[in-house]
Amino acid sequence: KEFEKVEHIILNILSEKPINYHYWTKACSLYLTRKQNHPIEIEILEKYRQSPNQFLKETAEYAINN
């Protein structure tokens, strides 16, 4: 019950709405999309695969290639 809205929170973080989150928070969210099988739109994940930040890029690659 405590984690019912996790997908909504992850989507807000990765969409950067309503605020811009730190890259570490985004990377953790990317990791959770794969680890917990949260269905996040591929377009959002692809944005991070093109990131200049290597950490985000590699974590997005992990999240996409399940």
N, CA, C and O atoms as a MOPAC input file, in Angstrom:
PM7 MOZYME 1SCF
protein

 N      0.81300 1    -1.19300 1     0.00000 1
 C      0.00000 1     0.00000 1     0.00000 1
 C      0.86200 1     1.26400 1     0.00000 1
 O      0.50100 1     2.26200 1    -0.62400 1
 N      1.98500 1     1.22400 1     0.69100 1
 C      2.87200 1     2.38900 1     0.76600 1
 C      3.45900 1     2.76200 1    -0.58800 1
 O      3.81200 1     3.91900 1    -0.81400 1
 N      3.56600 1     1.78900 1    -1.49100 1
 C      4.23500 1     2.03100 1    -2.75900 1
 C      3.27400 1     2.05900 1    -3.94900 1
 O      3.69300 1     1.86000 1    -5.09000 1
 N      2.00000 1     2.30400 1    -3.68900 1
 C      1.01300 1     2.31200 1    -4.75500 1
 C      1.27400 1     3.38600 1    -5.80800 1
 O      0.93300 1     3.20200 1    -6.97700 1
 N      1.86500 1     4.48400 1    -5.41100 1
 C      2.05000 1     5.60600 1    -6.32900 1
 C      3.49400 1     5.77600 1    -6.78200 1
 O      3.88100 1     6.85200 1    -7.23700 1
 N      4.28500 1     4.72800 1    -6.66100 1
 C      5.69600 1     4.80900 1    -7.03300 1
 C      5.85000 1     5.17100 1    -8.51100 1
 O      6.68900 1     6.00400 1    -8.85500 1
 N      5.06100 1     4.56400 1    -9.38000 1
 C      5.16400 1     4.86500 1   -10.80800 1
 C      4.89300 1     6.33500 1   -11.09100 1
 O      5.54700 1     6.93900 1   -11.94100 1
 N      3.93200 1     6.90700 1   -10.38200 1
 C      3.61900 1     8.32200 1   -10.55300 1
 C      4.80500 1     9.18500 1   -10.11700 1
 O      5.14000 1    10.16600 1   -10.78200 1
 N      5.42400 1     8.82700 1    -9.02300 1
 C      6.57700 1     9.57400 1    -8.51700 1
 C      7.74600 1     9.46100 1    -9.48400 1
 O      8.38100 1    10.46300 1    -9.80900 1
 N      8.03500 1     8.24400 1    -9.94700 1
 C      9.12400 1     8.03700 1   -10.90500 1
 C      8.87700 1     8.83500 1   -12.17500 1
 O      9.79500 1     9.46500 1   -12.69900 1
 N      7.66400 1     8.81600 1   -12.66700 1
 C      7.32600 1     9.56700 1   -13.87400 1
 C      7.53000 1    11.06200 1   -13.66600 1
 O      8.03800 1    11.74100 1   -14.55800 1
 N      7.15000 1    11.57900 1   -12.52300 1
 C      7.37400 1    12.99800 1   -12.23000 1
 C      8.85900 1    13.33200 1   -12.19400 1
 O      9.28200 1    14.36500 1   -12.71100 1
 N      9.64100 1    12.46100 1   -11.58700 1
 C     11.08800 1    12.69900 1   -11.50000 1
 C     11.71800 1    12.67500 1   -12.89600 1
 O     12.47300 1    13.57900 1   -13.25400 1
 N     11.40700 1    11.64700 1   -13.67400 1
 C     12.02600 1    11.51400 1   -14.99200 1
 C     11.50100 1    12.55000 1   -15.99200 1
 O     12.18600 1    12.89000 1   -16.95700 1
 N     10.30200 1    13.04000 1   -15.75900 1
 C      9.75100 1    14.08200 1   -16.62700 1
 C     10.19300 1    15.46600 1   -16.16300 1
 O      9.95100 1    16.46300 1   -16.84300 1
 N     10.83700 1    15.52100 1   -15.01200 1
 C     11.30700 1    16.75300 1   -14.39100 1
 C     10.16400 1    17.72100 1   -14.12200 1
 O     10.28500 1    18.93000 1   -14.31800 1
 N      9.05500 1    17.15600 1   -13.66900 1
 C      7.91400 1    17.98400 1   -13.30200 1
 C      7.55000 1    17.66500 1   -11.86800 1
 O      7.45300 1    16.48100 1   -11.54300 1
 N      7.35400 1    18.56900 1   -11.04000 1
 C      7.33500 1    20.01400 1   -11.24200 1
 C      8.69600 1    20.67700 1   -11.09100 1
 O      8.82100 1    21.86900 1   -11.37100 1
 N      9.72900 1    19.94200 1   -10.65500 1
 C     11.04600 1    20.56100 1   -10.47500 1
 C     12.11900 1    19.74500 1   -11.18900 1
 O     11.88200 1    18.61100 1   -11.60600 1
 N     13.28700 1    20.33500 1   -11.32000 1
 C     14.42200 1    19.65900 1   -11.92600 1
 C     15.17500 1    18.90000 1   -10.82800 1
 O     15.67900 1    19.50600 1    -9.88300 1
 N     15.24600 1    17.59000 1   -10.95700 1
 C     15.86400 1    16.75200 1    -9.93700 1
 C     17.35100 1    16.51900 1   -10.21500 1
 O     17.80300 1    16.61700 1   -11.35600 1
 N     18.08800 1    16.21700 1    -9.17800 1
 C     19.51300 1    15.90600 1    -9.26900 1
 C     19.71000 1    14.63300 1   -10.09900 1
 O     18.85000 1    13.75200 1   -10.09700 1
 N     20.83600 1    14.53700 1   -10.80400 1
 C     21.07300 1    13.37700 1   -11.67200 1
 C     21.04400 1    12.05900 1   -10.89700 1
 O     20.64500 1    11.03200 1   -11.44600 1
 N     21.45700 1    12.07400 1    -9.64400 1
 C     21.45900 1    10.85300 1    -8.85000 1
 C     20.02300 1    10.36500 1    -8.61300 1
 O     19.76200 1     9.16300 1    -8.67400 1
 N     19.11200 1    11.27300 1    -8.35000 1
 C     17.70100 1    10.93400 1    -8.14900 1
 C     17.11800 1    10.35900 1    -9.43700 1
 O     16.35400 1     9.39400 1    -9.40200 1
 N     17.47800 1    10.95100 1   -10.56200 1
 C     16.99800 1    10.46300 1   -11.85700 1
 C     17.54700 1     9.06400 1   -12.14100 1
 O     16.81900 1     8.19300 1   -12.61900 1
 N     18.81600 1     8.85400 1   -11.84900 1
 C     19.42800 1     7.54600 1   -12.09100 1
 C     18.77700 1     6.47200 1   -11.22000 1
 O     18.53600 1     5.36000 1   -11.69000 1
 N     18.49700 1     6.78800 1    -9.97700 1
 C     17.82300 1     5.82600 1    -9.10000 1
 C     16.43700 1     5.50100 1    -9.64100 1
 O     16.00300 1     4.35100 1    -9.58200 1
 N     15.75000 1     6.49000 1   -10.16000 1
 C     14.42500 1     6.27300 1   -10.74200 1
 C     14.52000 1     5.39800 1   -11.98300 1
 O     13.69400 1     4.50600 1   -12.17600 1
 N     15.51700 1     5.64200 1   -12.82600 1
 C     15.73200 1     4.80700 1   -14.00600 1
 C     15.98800 1     3.35800 1   -13.59800 1
 O     15.43100 1     2.42700 1   -14.18000 1
 N     16.82700 1     3.18800 1   -12.60200 1
 C     17.15100 1     1.84900 1   -12.12000 1
 C     15.89300 1     1.12800 1   -11.62400 1
 O     15.69100 1    -0.05200 1   -11.91400 1
 N     15.06000 1     1.83900 1   -10.88300 1
 C     13.83800 1     1.22700 1   -10.34800 1
 C     12.85700 1     0.83300 1   -11.44300 1
 O     12.10900 1    -0.13000 1   -11.27400 1
 N     12.84100 1     1.55000 1   -12.55700 1
 C     11.90900 1     1.19300 1   -13.62900 1
 C     12.17700 1    -0.22400 1   -14.11200 1
 O     11.25000 1    -0.96100 1   -14.44700 1
 N     13.43800 1    -0.59400 1   -14.14300 1
 C     13.79200 1    -1.95900 1   -14.57300 1
 C     13.67300 1    -2.95400 1   -13.43500 1
 O     13.08100 1    -4.02100 1   -13.59300 1
 N     14.23000 1    -2.60700 1   -12.30100 1
 C     14.29400 1    -3.53500 1   -11.17600 1
 C     12.91500 1    -3.90900 1   -10.66300 1
 O     12.69000 1    -5.05400 1   -10.27000 1
 N     11.98900 1    -2.96000 1   -10.66100 1
 C     10.64700 1    -3.20300 1   -10.14900 1
 C      9.60500 1    -3.32700 1   -11.25900 1
 O      8.40700 1    -3.39900 1   -10.98500 1
 N     10.06600 1    -3.35300 1   -12.51800 1
 C      9.17700 1    -3.50000 1   -13.68200 1
 C      8.06700 1    -2.45800 1   -13.74900 1
 O      6.90500 1    -2.78800 1   -13.99000 1
 N      8.43500 1    -1.20300 1   -13.53500 1
 C      7.46300 1    -0.11100 1   -13.66300 1
 C      7.34700 1     0.28100 1   -15.13200 1
 O      8.35800 1     0.56600 1   -15.77300 1
 N      6.15000 1     0.29900 1   -15.66500 1
 C      5.97300 1     0.63400 1   -17.08900 1
 C      6.06900 1     2.14000 1   -17.34500 1
 O      5.08900 1     2.87000 1   -17.19200 1
 N      7.24000 1     2.58200 1   -17.72800 1
 C      7.47500 1     3.98600 1   -18.06600 1
 C      7.65700 1     4.05900 1   -19.58100 1
 O      8.31400 1     3.20100 1   -20.17100 1
 N      7.08100 1     5.07400 1   -20.20500 1
 C      7.15300 1     5.21300 1   -21.65600 1
 C      8.60200 1     5.24300 1   -22.13800 1
 O      9.45900 1     5.89300 1   -21.53900 1
 N      8.85200 1     4.53400 1   -23.22100 1
 C     10.20800 1     4.41500 1   -23.76400 1
 C     10.78700 1     5.77300 1   -24.16900 1
 O     12.00000 1     5.96900 1   -24.09400 1
 N      9.94400 1     6.70800 1   -24.59400 1
 C     10.42000 1     8.03400 1   -24.99200 1
 C     11.09800 1     8.75600 1   -23.83500 1
 O     12.08700 1     9.46400 1   -24.02200 1
 N     10.55800 1     8.56900 1   -22.64900 1
 C     11.14900 1     9.19600 1   -21.46900 1
 C     12.49800 1     8.55600 1   -21.16400 1
 O     13.46100 1     9.25400 1   -20.84700 1
 N     12.57000 1     7.24000 1   -21.25700 1
 C     13.83600 1     6.54500 1   -20.99500 1
 C     14.87900 1     6.87800 1   -22.05000 1
 O     16.05700 1     7.03900 1   -21.73200 1
 N     14.45600 1     6.98100 1   -23.29700 1
 C     15.38200 1     7.29700 1   -24.39900 1
 C     16.04100 1     8.65700 1   -24.20300 1
 O     17.20200 1     8.84700 1   -24.56300 1
 N     15.30300 1     9.59400 1   -23.63700 1
 C     15.85600 1    10.93200 1   -23.38900 1
 C     17.13200 1    10.82900 1   -22.55400 1
 O     18.09600 1    11.56100 1   -22.77800 1
 N     17.12200 1     9.92200 1   -21.60300 1
 C     18.28900 1     9.77900 1   -20.72500 1
 C     19.39800 1     8.94200 1   -21.35900 1
 O     20.56100 1     9.06400 1   -20.97500 1
 N     19.05500 1     8.10700 1   -22.31000 1
 C     20.09000 1     7.35100 1   -23.01200 1
 C     20.94700 1     8.28600 1   -23.86900 1
 O     22.08000 1     7.95200 1   -24.21400 1
 N     20.40800 1     9.44200 1   -24.20600 1
 C     21.13300 1    10.44200 1   -24.99400 1
 C     21.78700 1    11.51100 1   -24.10600 1
 O     22.32100 1    12.49400 1   -24.62000 1
 N     21.74900 1    11.33000 1   -22.81200 1
 C     22.26800 1    12.32400 1   -21.87100 1
 C     23.78200 1    12.48000 1   -21.97500 1
 O     24.48800 1    11.50100 1   -22.21400 1
 N     24.28700 1    13.69900 1   -21.79900 1
 C     25.73800 1    13.88800 1   -21.73700 1
 C     26.33300 1    13.34400 1   -20.43300 1
 O     27.54200 1    13.13000 1   -20.34400 1
 N     25.49600 1    13.12400 1   -19.43500 1
 C     25.93800 1    12.57000 1   -18.15800 1
 C     26.08000 1    11.05400 1   -18.31800 1
 O     25.09600 1    10.35200 1   -18.54700 1
 N     27.29700 1    10.56700 1   -18.19500 1
 C     27.57900 1     9.14400 1   -18.41000 1
 C     26.80200 1     8.24400 1   -17.46500 1
 O     26.34900 1     7.16900 1   -17.85700 1
 N     26.64800 1     8.67300 1   -16.24200 1
 C     25.91700 1     7.88400 1   -15.24200 1
 C     24.46100 1     7.70100 1   -15.66300 1
 O     23.93000 1     6.59300 1   -15.59300 1
 N     23.81300 1     8.78500 1   -16.10000 1
 C     22.43200 1     8.69600 1   -16.55900 1
 C     22.32800 1     7.85900 1   -17.83100 1
 O     21.40400 1     7.06300 1   -17.99600 1
 N     23.27800 1     8.05200 1   -18.71000 1
 C     23.28000 1     7.31600 1   -19.98200 1
 C     23.35200 1     5.80200 1   -19.74400 1
 O     22.57700 1     5.04300 1   -20.32700 1
 N     24.26300 1     5.37700 1   -18.90400 1
 C     24.43500 1     3.94900 1   -18.63800 1
 C     23.25800 1     3.36200 1   -17.86100 1
 O     22.86300 1     2.22100 1   -18.10200 1
 N     22.70500 1     4.12700 1   -16.94000 1
 C     21.56100 1     3.63900 1   -16.18000 1
 C     20.33200 1     3.53300 1   -17.07500 1
 O     19.54800 1     2.59400 1   -16.94400 1
 N     20.16200 1     4.48300 1   -17.97600 1
 C     19.04400 1     4.41300 1   -18.94100 1
 C     19.20700 1     3.20000 1   -19.85200 1
 O     18.23300 1     2.51400 1   -20.16300 1
 N     20.41800 1     2.94400 1   -20.26900 1
 C     20.67700 1     1.76100 1   -21.11000 1
 C     20.26400 1     0.48900 1   -20.36000 1
 O     19.64100 1    -0.40600 1   -20.93200 1
 N     20.61500 1     0.42300 1   -19.08800 1
 C     20.21500 1    -0.72600 1   -18.26800 1
 C     18.69500 1    -0.82400 1   -18.16300 1
 O     18.13300 1    -1.91400 1   -18.26900 1
 N     18.02800 1     0.31600 1   -17.95400 1
 C     16.57500 1     0.32400 1   -17.77900 1
 C     15.85500 1    -0.08700 1   -19.06600 1
 O     14.81200 1    -0.74000 1   -19.01400 1
 N     16.40300 1     0.28800 1   -20.20100 1
 C     15.75100 1     0.00000 1   -21.48100 1
 C     15.96400 1    -1.44700 1   -21.90000 1
 O     15.04100 1    -2.09100 1   -22.39900 1
 N     17.14900 1    -1.95200 1   -21.70700 1
 C     17.47800 1    -3.31100 1   -22.17000 1
 C     17.16300 1    -4.35200 1   -21.10400 1
 O     18.06300 1    -4.85000 1   -20.42800 1
 N     15.90500 1    -4.67100 1   -20.96000 1
 C     15.50600 1    -5.68600 1   -19.99800 1
 C     15.41700 1    -6.96400 1   -20.72500 1
 O     15.09300 1    -7.99200 1   -20.12900 1

